[in-house]
Amino acid sequence: MNSCDTTPLLPYDEALLQLTGAITPVARIVETELRQALGSVLARSIESEIDVPGCAMSAMDGYAVNTADLAAEGLTRLPLSQRIPAGGVAAALAAGSAARIFTGAPVPQGADAVIMQEQVEVDEQGIRFESRPSGGSNIRPAGNDIRRGTTILEKGCRLRAQDIGLAASVGLNSLPVFEAVKVGMFFTGDELVEPGQALAPGKIYDSNRYTLHGLLASMGCEIVDLGLVGDTLEATVEAMSRACAEADLVVTCGGVSVGEEDYVRAAIERLGELRMWRIGIKPGKPLAYGQIEGTAFMGLPGNPVSVFATFCLFVVPVIQVMQGRAWRKPVSLPVVADFDWPTPDSRREFLRARLVRQGSDEAVVQIYPNQDSGVLTSTVWADGFVEIAENKTVRAGDLVSYLPFAQFFG
Ligand code: AMP
Ligand code: MG
């Protein structure tokens, strides 16, 4: 088993390609009530069957007029011929008159402008005003927002509040979405104790379960949580089979290095196929990927920071592909480094970092002083990663690539 330790490191980009290329999207489609669809992935592109708005509407409270009726210069006086509230029905505008109209009310046929009420004086004879609006003023034409037949939402988008609102605006009360990806998870390590319990000597609290729960929930996954599993091959094989039977993807933390107490890889090798397990990134070198009878498996390292980092870098793209989304590598921003990183590493490094404003308005990026992969505090302090290419160093003032955490969780 230790001979594996000499396997060359798989470069980050290559690992990503292999991983995402091997994933089959979950294709179960469910028609879902609009409000329940928030956070789900749209399974078919949506075309609008109507114009929005359906007819010309007033954008103001005011008076609808025909600009041909306005005086060539000076004051225009017009009698009022009708009153059109929002939701009302407009008759055609009588020639040489104005209509009282409110925001969102249909503009009567024959009117081509709405004069704001602030610009108008009203008396018993009607209205008078000096303003000379051009045709179309304060009118939202039919189809101003959406034209019938246009695609309003693309297949594969993860539905946000505004997407749901847009679907409602064309009259849909449900959307076809992919069923949530089911992710099974368990955590290995005899040293682990659940929070809320007493901590015996030599034990630590299990934090990975909670980090992972939050990360998966924020991605809209259904979670099958098998909890803590002891460091034995039997227990690990048993948990792995149970998780695979229920889930589309199984994610574990710990037990994927080459130590005698690491049974996750051995369990995968017994049950299915292990694809790779040493990736040239830091934190997070030991990372297992496998397949057990149609269920994908990802074994993350145990160190809490490695869990967070490898989740962002590898589990997020895998889940996004499974969800039926078009995965795009997160866009990194070039930012000036406010730190030195003098020692090169053959692995690509992902330092926990955050943007700070320096001087008047220029942003620079700082890194957390302790980059040890056991220091979970660094992920709380940080807003993103600085990505440092293999064998590179950084001097303060250099431009570096900054990857905001938010990039991973859209
Ligand atoms: P392993 O990959 O199992 O060798 O674990 C690497 C390190 O991560 C060890 O220090 C473990 O104690 C720690 N670790 C493993 N799992 C967890 C967990 N669920 N929560 C917190 N720390 C963990
Ligand atoms: Mg362990």
Tab-separated table of C-alpha atoms and ligand atoms in Angstrom:
chain	number	residue	atom	x	y	z
A	1	MET	CA	0.000	0.000	0.000
A	2	ASN	CA	2.819	2.384	0.819
A	3	SER	CA	4.194	1.944	-2.685
A	4	CYS	CA	1.321	4.193	-3.801
A	5	ASP	CA	3.095	7.067	-2.109
A	6	THR	CA	5.563	7.199	-4.989
A	7	THR	CA	2.815	7.629	-7.619
A	8	PRO	CA	3.451	10.962	-9.365
A	9	LEU	CA	1.168	13.748	-8.227
A	10	LEU	CA	-1.728	14.385	-10.574
A	11	PRO	CA	-1.787	18.105	-11.514
A	12	TYR	CA	-4.828	20.071	-10.358
A	13	ASP	CA	-6.204	20.893	-13.834
A	14	GLU	CA	-5.805	17.323	-15.000
A	15	ALA	CA	-7.557	16.030	-11.884
A	16	LEU	CA	-10.452	18.422	-12.489
A	17	LEU	CA	-10.811	17.322	-16.110
A	18	GLN	CA	-10.794	13.648	-15.188
A	19	LEU	CA	-13.245	14.139	-12.369
A	20	THR	CA	-15.831	16.232	-14.175
A	21	GLY	CA	-15.488	14.128	-17.341
A	22	ALA	CA	-16.422	10.979	-15.454
A	23	ILE	CA	-19.629	12.318	-13.939
A	24	THR	CA	-23.113	11.563	-15.250
A	25	PRO	CA	-25.774	14.165	-14.413
A	26	VAL	CA	-28.720	13.082	-12.311
A	27	ALA	CA	-31.551	13.153	-14.841
A	28	ARG	CA	-34.628	12.767	-12.632
A	29	ILE	CA	-36.990	15.626	-13.438
A	30	VAL	CA	-39.766	16.829	-11.143
A	31	GLU	CA	-42.317	19.555	-11.805
A	32	THR	CA	-42.068	21.729	-8.717
A	33	GLU	CA	-44.230	24.504	-7.287
A	34	LEU	CA	-42.438	27.820	-7.802
A	35	ARG	CA	-41.504	28.601	-4.203
A	36	GLN	CA	-40.227	25.080	-3.660
A	37	ALA	CA	-37.994	25.394	-6.735
A	38	LEU	CA	-35.652	27.966	-5.180
A	39	GLY	CA	-32.104	26.573	-5.263
A	40	SER	CA	-33.000	23.744	-7.655
A	41	VAL	CA	-31.552	23.342	-11.126
A	42	LEU	CA	-33.824	24.009	-14.077
A	43	ALA	CA	-34.284	20.886	-16.211
A	44	ARG	CA	-35.631	22.540	-19.402
A	45	SER	CA	-35.244	26.004	-20.882
A	46	ILE	CA	-38.348	28.128	-20.392
A	47	GLU	CA	-39.943	30.259	-23.119
A	48	SER	CA	-42.515	32.891	-22.346
A	49	GLU	CA	-45.936	32.360	-23.901
A	50	ILE	CA	-46.931	35.959	-23.291
A	51	ASP	CA	-45.675	39.513	-23.718
A	52	VAL	CA	-44.817	41.219	-20.427
A	53	PRO	CA	-46.451	43.635	-20.063
A	54	GLY	CA	-49.269	42.371	-22.232
A	55	CYS	CA	-50.212	45.882	-23.399
A	56	ALA	CA	-48.799	49.391	-23.111
A	57	MET	CA	-48.861	50.527	-19.481
A	58	SER	CA	-48.348	53.789	-17.698
A	59	ALA	CA	-45.042	54.103	-15.832
A	60	MET	CA	-46.367	57.023	-13.764
A	61	ASP	CA	-49.371	58.414	-11.968
A	62	GLY	CA	-50.506	61.177	-14.335
A	63	TYR	CA	-52.537	61.934	-17.445
A	64	ALA	CA	-52.577	60.049	-20.738
A	65	VAL	CA	-52.706	62.320	-23.771
A	66	ASN	CA	-52.271	62.281	-27.501
A	67	THR	CA	-49.276	64.527	-28.258
A	68	ALA	CA	-51.073	65.665	-31.449
A	69	ASP	CA	-53.586	67.433	-29.133
A	70	LEU	CA	-50.936	69.554	-27.386
A	71	ALA	CA	-50.765	73.287	-28.027
A	72	ALA	CA	-47.910	74.242	-30.343
A	73	GLU	CA	-46.571	76.434	-27.549
A	74	GLY	CA	-47.549	77.670	-24.086
A	75	LEU	CA	-50.335	76.165	-22.015
A	76	THR	CA	-52.354	73.152	-23.146
A	77	ARG	CA	-55.859	72.683	-21.701
A	78	LEU	CA	-57.666	69.363	-22.042
A	79	PRO	CA	-60.891	68.058	-20.513
A	80	LEU	CA	-60.754	64.737	-18.640
A	81	SER	CA	-62.648	61.962	-20.407
A	82	GLN	CA	-61.977	58.869	-18.252
A	83	ARG	CA	-60.187	57.545	-15.192
A	84	ILE	CA	-58.049	54.376	-15.513
A	85	PRO	CA	-56.739	52.760	-12.311
A	86	ALA	CA	-54.212	49.885	-12.360
A	87	GLY	CA	-56.131	46.751	-13.291
A	88	GLY	CA	-58.826	48.828	-14.981
A	89	VAL	CA	-60.012	48.684	-18.573
A	90	ALA	CA	-59.325	51.664	-20.822
A	91	ALA	CA	-61.700	52.925	-23.522
A	92	ALA	CA	-60.120	54.590	-26.561
A	93	LEU	CA	-59.059	58.140	-25.743
A	94	ALA	CA	-61.680	60.649	-26.883
A	95	ALA	CA	-60.124	63.108	-29.332
A	96	GLY	CA	-58.937	66.338	-27.690
A	97	SER	CA	-59.108	64.941	-24.137
A	98	ALA	CA	-56.858	63.489	-21.445
A	99	ALA	CA	-57.367	60.423	-19.252
A	100	ARG	CA	-56.500	60.281	-15.565
A	101	ILE	CA	-54.175	57.270	-15.316
A	102	PHE	CA	-52.177	55.474	-12.625
A	103	THR	CA	-48.922	53.505	-12.605
A	104	GLY	CA	-49.454	50.056	-14.105
A	105	ALA	CA	-52.788	50.970	-15.751
A	106	PRO	CA	-53.330	50.207	-19.463
A	107	VAL	CA	-52.752	53.187	-21.738
A	108	PRO	CA	-55.892	53.926	-23.786
A	109	GLN	CA	-55.771	53.477	-27.511
A	110	GLY	CA	-55.051	56.842	-29.115
A	111	ALA	CA	-52.852	58.098	-26.262
A	112	ASP	CA	-49.091	58.169	-26.870
A	113	ALA	CA	-47.700	59.866	-23.739
A	114	VAL	CA	-48.333	60.154	-20.024
A	115	ILE	CA	-47.706	63.482	-18.317
A	116	MET	CA	-46.593	63.195	-14.702
A	117	GLN	CA	-49.211	64.469	-12.287
A	118	GLU	CA	-46.592	66.808	-10.737
A	119	GLN	CA	-46.493	68.771	-14.011
A	120	VAL	CA	-50.250	69.288	-14.244
A	121	GLU	CA	-52.779	71.670	-12.647
A	122	VAL	CA	-56.331	70.377	-12.256
A	123	ASP	CA	-59.596	72.359	-12.123
A	124	GLU	CA	-63.282	71.796	-12.992
A	125	GLN	CA	-62.623	72.165	-16.721
A	126	GLY	CA	-59.938	69.509	-16.771
A	127	ILE	CA	-56.147	69.845	-16.758
A	128	ARG	CA	-53.632	72.391	-17.914
A	129	PHE	CA	-49.898	72.014	-18.306
A	130	GLU	CA	-46.936	73.450	-20.111
A	131	SER	CA	-44.864	70.341	-20.534
A	132	ARG	CA	-44.486	68.972	-24.038
A	133	PRO	CA	-43.697	65.277	-23.753
A	134	SER	CA	-42.498	63.405	-26.799
A	135	GLY	CA	-44.418	60.360	-28.038
A	136	GLY	CA	-43.869	57.315	-25.806
A	137	SER	CA	-43.018	59.320	-22.651
A	138	ASN	CA	-43.741	57.426	-19.420
A	139	ILE	CA	-45.284	54.528	-21.314
A	140	ARG	CA	-43.968	50.969	-21.051
A	141	PRO	CA	-44.765	49.363	-24.395
A	142	ALA	CA	-46.176	45.834	-24.634
A	143	GLY	CA	-43.298	43.326	-24.351
A	144	ASN	CA	-41.025	45.926	-22.759
A	145	ASP	CA	-39.686	43.312	-20.335
A	146	ILE	CA	-40.336	40.025	-22.161
A	147	ARG	CA	-41.485	39.267	-25.691
A	148	ARG	CA	-43.583	36.214	-26.348
A	149	GLY	CA	-41.417	33.298	-27.519
A	150	THR	CA	-38.158	34.451	-25.913
A	151	THR	CA	-36.229	32.127	-23.622
A	152	ILE	CA	-36.406	33.618	-20.162
A	153	LEU	CA	-34.535	30.928	-18.184
A	154	GLU	CA	-31.883	28.543	-19.479
A	155	LYS	CA	-31.763	24.835	-18.720
A	156	GLY	CA	-29.054	24.156	-16.145
A	157	CYS	CA	-29.357	27.392	-14.195
A	158	ARG	CA	-29.656	27.161	-10.423
A	159	LEU	CA	-32.824	29.008	-9.587
A	160	ARG	CA	-32.405	32.190	-7.582
A	161	ALA	CA	-35.111	34.403	-6.114
A	162	GLN	CA	-35.164	36.646	-9.194
A	163	ASP	CA	-35.439	33.623	-11.532
A	164	ILE	CA	-38.478	32.424	-9.598
A	165	GLY	CA	-39.960	35.916	-9.801
A	166	LEU	CA	-39.406	36.045	-13.568
A	167	ALA	CA	-41.143	32.677	-14.036
A	168	ALA	CA	-44.083	33.997	-12.011
A	169	SER	CA	-44.191	37.139	-14.170
A	170	VAL	CA	-45.014	35.035	-17.246
A	171	GLY	CA	-47.714	33.168	-15.352
A	172	LEU	CA	-45.945	29.914	-14.477
A	173	ASN	CA	-46.723	28.423	-11.094
A	174	SER	CA	-44.316	25.499	-11.359
A	175	LEU	CA	-41.026	24.688	-13.043
A	176	PRO	CA	-39.389	21.448	-14.217
A	177	VAL	CA	-36.288	20.943	-12.077
A	178	PHE	CA	-33.795	18.158	-11.545
A	179	GLU	CA	-34.295	16.233	-8.342
A	180	ALA	CA	-31.754	17.143	-5.662
A	181	VAL	CA	-28.500	15.228	-5.878
A	182	LYS	CA	-28.368	12.777	-2.971
A	183	VAL	CA	-25.054	12.896	-1.172
A	184	GLY	CA	-24.165	10.283	1.416
A	185	MET	CA	-21.463	11.164	3.929
A	186	PHE	CA	-19.607	9.633	6.833
A	187	PHE	CA	-16.584	10.472	8.885
A	188	THR	CA	-13.803	8.205	9.988
A	189	GLY	CA	-11.545	8.487	13.004
A	190	ASP	CA	-11.505	6.880	16.450
A	191	GLU	CA	-10.353	10.219	17.864
A	192	LEU	CA	-13.623	11.939	16.949
A	193	VAL	CA	-16.345	12.937	19.399
A	194	GLU	CA	-19.596	14.659	18.513
A	195	PRO	CA	-19.988	18.233	19.754
A	196	GLY	CA	-22.107	18.414	22.905
A	197	GLN	CA	-20.399	15.316	24.372
A	198	ALA	CA	-17.616	15.330	26.970
A	199	LEU	CA	-14.127	15.346	25.458
A	200	ALA	CA	-11.976	12.503	26.812
A	201	PRO	CA	-8.174	12.890	26.668
A	202	GLY	CA	-6.745	12.380	23.178
A	203	LYS	CA	-10.078	13.035	21.488
A	204	ILE	CA	-11.142	15.976	19.313
A	205	TYR	CA	-14.516	17.243	18.276
A	206	ASP	CA	-15.776	16.236	14.854
A	207	SER	CA	-16.011	19.474	12.902
A	208	ASN	CA	-15.918	18.097	9.352
A	209	ARG	CA	-19.420	16.664	9.605
A	210	TYR	CA	-20.787	20.121	10.297
A	211	THR	CA	-18.718	21.950	7.700
A	212	LEU	CA	-19.692	19.405	5.087
A	213	HIS	CA	-23.342	19.466	6.097
A	214	GLY	CA	-23.395	23.233	5.586
A	215	LEU	CA	-21.543	23.087	2.279
A	216	LEU	CA	-23.839	20.399	0.862
A	217	ALA	CA	-26.982	22.102	2.121
A	218	SER	CA	-25.899	25.400	0.563
A	219	MET	CA	-25.545	23.586	-2.766
A	220	GLY	CA	-29.099	22.275	-2.536
A	221	CYS	CA	-28.146	18.614	-2.004
A	222	GLU	CA	-30.186	16.059	-0.133
A	223	ILE	CA	-27.937	14.716	2.622
A	224	VAL	CA	-27.744	11.127	3.820
A	225	ASP	CA	-25.643	11.482	6.979
A	226	LEU	CA	-24.220	8.250	8.384
A	227	GLY	CA	-22.204	10.052	11.058
A	228	LEU	CA	-19.018	8.741	12.644
A	229	VAL	CA	-17.444	5.464	11.599
A	230	GLY	CA	-14.661	3.756	13.545
A	231	ASP	CA	-11.208	3.070	12.120
A	232	THR	CA	-11.710	-0.542	11.025
A	233	LEU	CA	-12.015	-1.975	7.529
A	234	GLU	CA	-15.272	-3.771	8.407
A	235	ALA	CA	-16.984	-0.642	9.732
A	236	THR	CA	-15.773	1.391	6.768
A	237	VAL	CA	-16.909	-1.190	4.188
A	238	GLU	CA	-20.287	-1.455	5.908
A	239	ALA	CA	-20.826	2.326	5.971
A	240	MET	CA	-19.639	2.656	2.381
A	241	SER	CA	-22.075	0.022	1.091
A	242	ARG	CA	-24.985	1.588	2.948
A	243	ALA	CA	-24.147	5.082	1.701
A	244	CYS	CA	-23.708	3.912	-1.907
A	245	ALA	CA	-27.035	2.099	-1.879
A	246	GLU	CA	-28.844	5.351	-1.068
A	247	ALA	CA	-26.853	8.127	-2.690
A	248	ASP	CA	-25.726	9.476	-6.078
A	249	LEU	CA	-22.421	10.539	-4.567
A	250	VAL	CA	-20.664	9.534	-1.374
A	251	VAL	CA	-18.256	11.933	0.301
A	252	THR	CA	-16.117	10.934	3.251
A	253	CYS	CA	-13.542	12.740	5.363
A	254	GLY	CA	-10.365	11.183	6.693
A	255	GLY	CA	-8.742	7.825	6.268
A	256	VAL	CA	-7.492	8.333	2.707
A	257	SER	CA	-3.780	8.687	3.421
A	258	VAL	CA	-1.427	5.756	3.483
A	259	GLY	CA	-1.406	5.224	7.265
A	260	GLU	CA	-2.180	1.844	8.799
A	261	GLU	CA	-5.365	3.341	10.266
A	262	ASP	CA	-6.673	4.620	6.930
A	263	TYR	CA	-9.363	2.294	5.606
A	264	VAL	CA	-11.395	4.359	3.178
A	265	ARG	CA	-9.302	3.602	0.125
A	266	ALA	CA	-9.128	-0.070	1.083
A	267	ALA	CA	-12.928	-0.153	1.416
A	268	ILE	CA	-13.372	1.357	-2.056
A	269	GLU	CA	-10.881	-1.069	-3.546
A	270	ARG	CA	-12.861	-3.923	-2.055
A	271	LEU	CA	-16.290	-2.672	-3.208
A	272	GLY	CA	-15.581	-0.908	-6.482
A	273	GLU	CA	-12.977	0.973	-8.410
A	274	LEU	CA	-10.535	3.559	-7.119
A	275	ARG	CA	-9.506	6.025	-9.832
A	276	MET	CA	-6.909	8.279	-8.271
A	277	TRP	CA	-5.817	9.555	-4.973
A	278	ARG	CA	-2.819	11.892	-5.029
A	279	ILE	CA	-3.400	15.349	-6.395
A	280	GLY	CA	-0.777	18.068	-6.613
A	281	ILE	CA	-2.521	20.613	-4.431
A	282	LYS	CA	-1.977	21.988	-0.957
A	283	PRO	CA	-3.919	21.651	1.211
A	284	GLY	CA	-5.458	18.378	0.225
A	285	LYS	CA	-2.999	16.019	-1.418
A	286	PRO	CA	-4.614	12.692	-0.522
A	287	LEU	CA	-7.922	12.751	-2.352
A	288	ALA	CA	-9.659	9.617	-3.508
A	289	TYR	CA	-12.109	9.298	-6.341
A	290	GLY	CA	-13.916	6.107	-7.176
A	291	GLN	CA	-16.996	4.437	-8.426
A	292	ILE	CA	-19.096	1.800	-6.706
A	293	GLU	CA	-21.870	0.378	-8.891
A	294	GLY	CA	-22.938	3.670	-10.422
A	295	THR	CA	-22.379	5.745	-7.293
A	296	ALA	CA	-19.502	8.196	-7.436
A	297	PHE	CA	-17.242	8.395	-4.441
A	298	MET	CA	-14.964	11.156	-3.207
A	299	GLY	CA	-12.736	10.652	-0.210
A	300	LEU	CA	-11.501	13.929	1.203
A	301	PRO	CA	-8.575	14.167	3.583
A	302	GLY	CA	-9.358	14.486	7.300
A	303	ASN	CA	-7.758	17.817	8.058
A	304	PRO	CA	-10.553	20.362	8.439
A	305	VAL	CA	-8.972	22.961	6.146
A	306	SER	CA	-8.265	20.323	3.520
A	307	VAL	CA	-11.929	19.323	3.689
A	308	PHE	CA	-13.056	22.878	3.043
A	309	ALA	CA	-10.523	23.450	0.253
A	310	THR	CA	-10.992	20.139	-1.553
A	311	PHE	CA	-14.742	20.551	-1.318
A	312	CYS	CA	-14.536	23.928	-3.068
A	313	LEU	CA	-12.026	22.762	-5.665
A	314	PHE	CA	-13.271	19.272	-6.492
A	315	VAL	CA	-16.584	18.385	-4.870
A	316	VAL	CA	-18.305	21.581	-6.045
A	317	PRO	CA	-17.566	20.910	-9.749
A	318	VAL	CA	-18.572	17.254	-9.409
A	319	ILE	CA	-21.875	18.144	-7.747
A	320	GLN	CA	-22.555	20.917	-10.242
A	321	VAL	CA	-22.126	18.503	-13.152
A	322	MET	CA	-24.342	15.964	-11.376
A	323	GLN	CA	-26.943	18.683	-10.852
A	324	GLY	CA	-27.103	19.216	-14.605
A	325	ARG	CA	-25.377	22.578	-14.465
A	326	ALA	CA	-22.790	23.807	-16.886
A	327	TRP	CA	-19.674	23.860	-14.759
A	328	ARG	CA	-17.288	26.707	-15.359
A	329	LYS	CA	-13.992	27.064	-13.589
A	330	PRO	CA	-14.304	29.905	-11.070
A	331	VAL	CA	-12.988	33.203	-12.336
A	332	SER	CA	-9.985	34.394	-10.383
A	333	LEU	CA	-9.270	38.072	-9.915
A	334	PRO	CA	-5.776	39.530	-10.230
A	335	VAL	CA	-5.031	41.337	-6.962
A	336	VAL	CA	-1.881	42.888	-5.477
A	337	ALA	CA	-0.332	40.696	-2.768
A	338	ASP	CA	0.216	42.255	0.628
A	339	PHE	CA	2.388	39.326	1.728
A	340	ASP	CA	5.524	37.383	0.852
A	341	TRP	CA	5.415	33.682	0.050
A	342	PRO	CA	9.093	32.880	-0.268
A	343	THR	CA	9.160	29.077	-0.360
A	344	PRO	CA	8.083	27.389	-3.598
A	345	ASP	CA	6.140	24.126	-3.480
A	346	SER	CA	5.817	21.534	-6.217
A	347	ARG	CA	2.081	21.442	-5.452
A	348	ARG	CA	-0.388	24.184	-6.360
A	349	GLU	CA	-1.219	26.068	-3.199
A	350	PHE	CA	-4.526	27.527	-2.106
A	351	LEU	CA	-3.819	29.990	0.683
A	352	ARG	CA	-6.628	31.262	2.877
A	353	ALA	CA	-6.843	34.949	2.118
A	354	ARG	CA	-9.001	38.018	2.188
A	355	LEU	CA	-9.218	41.360	0.419
A	356	VAL	CA	-8.528	44.514	2.382
A	357	ARG	CA	-8.689	48.100	1.301
A	358	GLN	CA	-5.369	49.854	1.414
A	359	GLY	CA	-5.095	53.622	1.515
A	360	SER	CA	-7.918	55.356	-0.330
A	361	ASP	CA	-9.488	52.601	-2.384
A	362	GLU	CA	-7.040	50.063	-3.768
A	363	ALA	CA	-7.740	46.463	-2.732
A	364	VAL	CA	-4.844	44.225	-1.727
A	365	VAL	CA	-4.966	40.620	-0.604
A	366	GLN	CA	-3.645	39.346	2.724
A	367	ILE	CA	-3.197	35.764	3.879
A	368	TYR	CA	-3.929	34.244	7.253
A	369	PRO	CA	-0.644	33.986	9.149
A	370	ASN	CA	-1.049	30.290	9.988
A	371	GLN	CA	-1.638	28.226	6.821
A	372	ASP	CA	-1.473	24.837	8.582
A	373	SER	CA	-4.184	22.539	7.214
A	374	GLY	CA	-5.433	21.868	10.746
A	375	VAL	CA	-6.152	25.547	11.438
A	376	LEU	CA	-9.839	25.863	10.650
A	377	THR	CA	-9.788	29.450	11.930
A	378	SER	CA	-8.057	30.405	8.664
A	379	THR	CA	-11.195	29.530	6.678
A	380	VAL	CA	-13.344	31.666	8.958
A	381	TRP	CA	-10.969	34.638	8.744
A	382	ALA	CA	-10.730	34.327	4.958
A	383	ASP	CA	-13.102	35.279	2.127
A	384	GLY	CA	-11.274	33.335	-0.538
A	385	PHE	CA	-8.133	31.592	-1.717
A	386	VAL	CA	-4.968	32.926	-3.249
A	387	GLU	CA	-3.964	30.364	-5.856
A	388	ILE	CA	-0.214	29.985	-6.229
A	389	ALA	CA	1.001	27.983	-9.203
A	390	GLU	CA	3.370	25.053	-8.784
A	391	ASN	CA	6.964	26.050	-7.903
A	392	LYS	CA	6.150	29.758	-7.670
A	393	THR	CA	6.980	32.306	-4.979
A	394	VAL	CA	5.330	35.645	-4.276
A	395	ARG	CA	6.723	38.985	-3.197
A	396	ALA	CA	4.570	41.748	-1.734
A	397	GLY	CA	3.439	43.931	-4.640
A	398	ASP	CA	3.146	41.015	-7.114
A	399	LEU	CA	-0.199	40.342	-8.774
A	400	VAL	CA	-1.700	37.071	-7.556
A	401	SER	CA	-4.876	35.140	-8.413
A	402	TYR	CA	-7.637	35.580	-5.868
A	403	LEU	CA	-10.619	33.213	-5.831
A	404	PRO	CA	-13.506	34.480	-3.681
A	405	PHE	CA	-15.256	31.637	-1.834
A	406	ALA	CA	-18.535	32.996	-3.219
A	407	GLN	CA	-17.380	31.900	-6.695
A	408	PHE	CA	-17.845	28.299	-5.670
A	409	PHE	CA	-21.331	28.608	-4.271
A	410	GLY	CA	-23.434	30.411	-6.890
B	1	AMP	P1	-6.801	11.445	8.536
B	1	AMP	O1	-6.950	11.891	7.138
B	1	AMP	O2	-7.840	10.465	8.962
B	1	AMP	O3	-5.405	10.937	8.793
B	1	AMP	O4	-6.992	12.716	9.436
B	1	AMP	C1	-6.126	13.820	9.308
B	1	AMP	C2	-6.344	14.790	10.459
B	1	AMP	O5	-7.663	15.323	10.400
B	1	AMP	C3	-6.204	14.162	11.837
B	1	AMP	O6	-5.560	15.095	12.681
B	1	AMP	C4	-7.643	13.944	12.260
B	1	AMP	O7	-7.792	13.935	13.646
B	1	AMP	C5	-8.321	15.138	11.658
B	1	AMP	N1	-9.725	14.830	11.399
B	1	AMP	C6	-10.193	13.755	10.729
B	1	AMP	N2	-11.543	13.779	10.675
B	1	AMP	C7	-11.936	14.872	11.354
B	1	AMP	C8	-13.214	15.420	11.653
B	1	AMP	N3	-14.348	14.830	11.256
B	1	AMP	N4	-13.246	16.586	12.345
B	1	AMP	C9	-12.097	17.185	12.753
B	1	AMP	N5	-10.886	16.712	12.480
B	1	AMP	C10	-10.778	15.566	11.791
B	2	MG	MG	-8.031	9.161	10.489
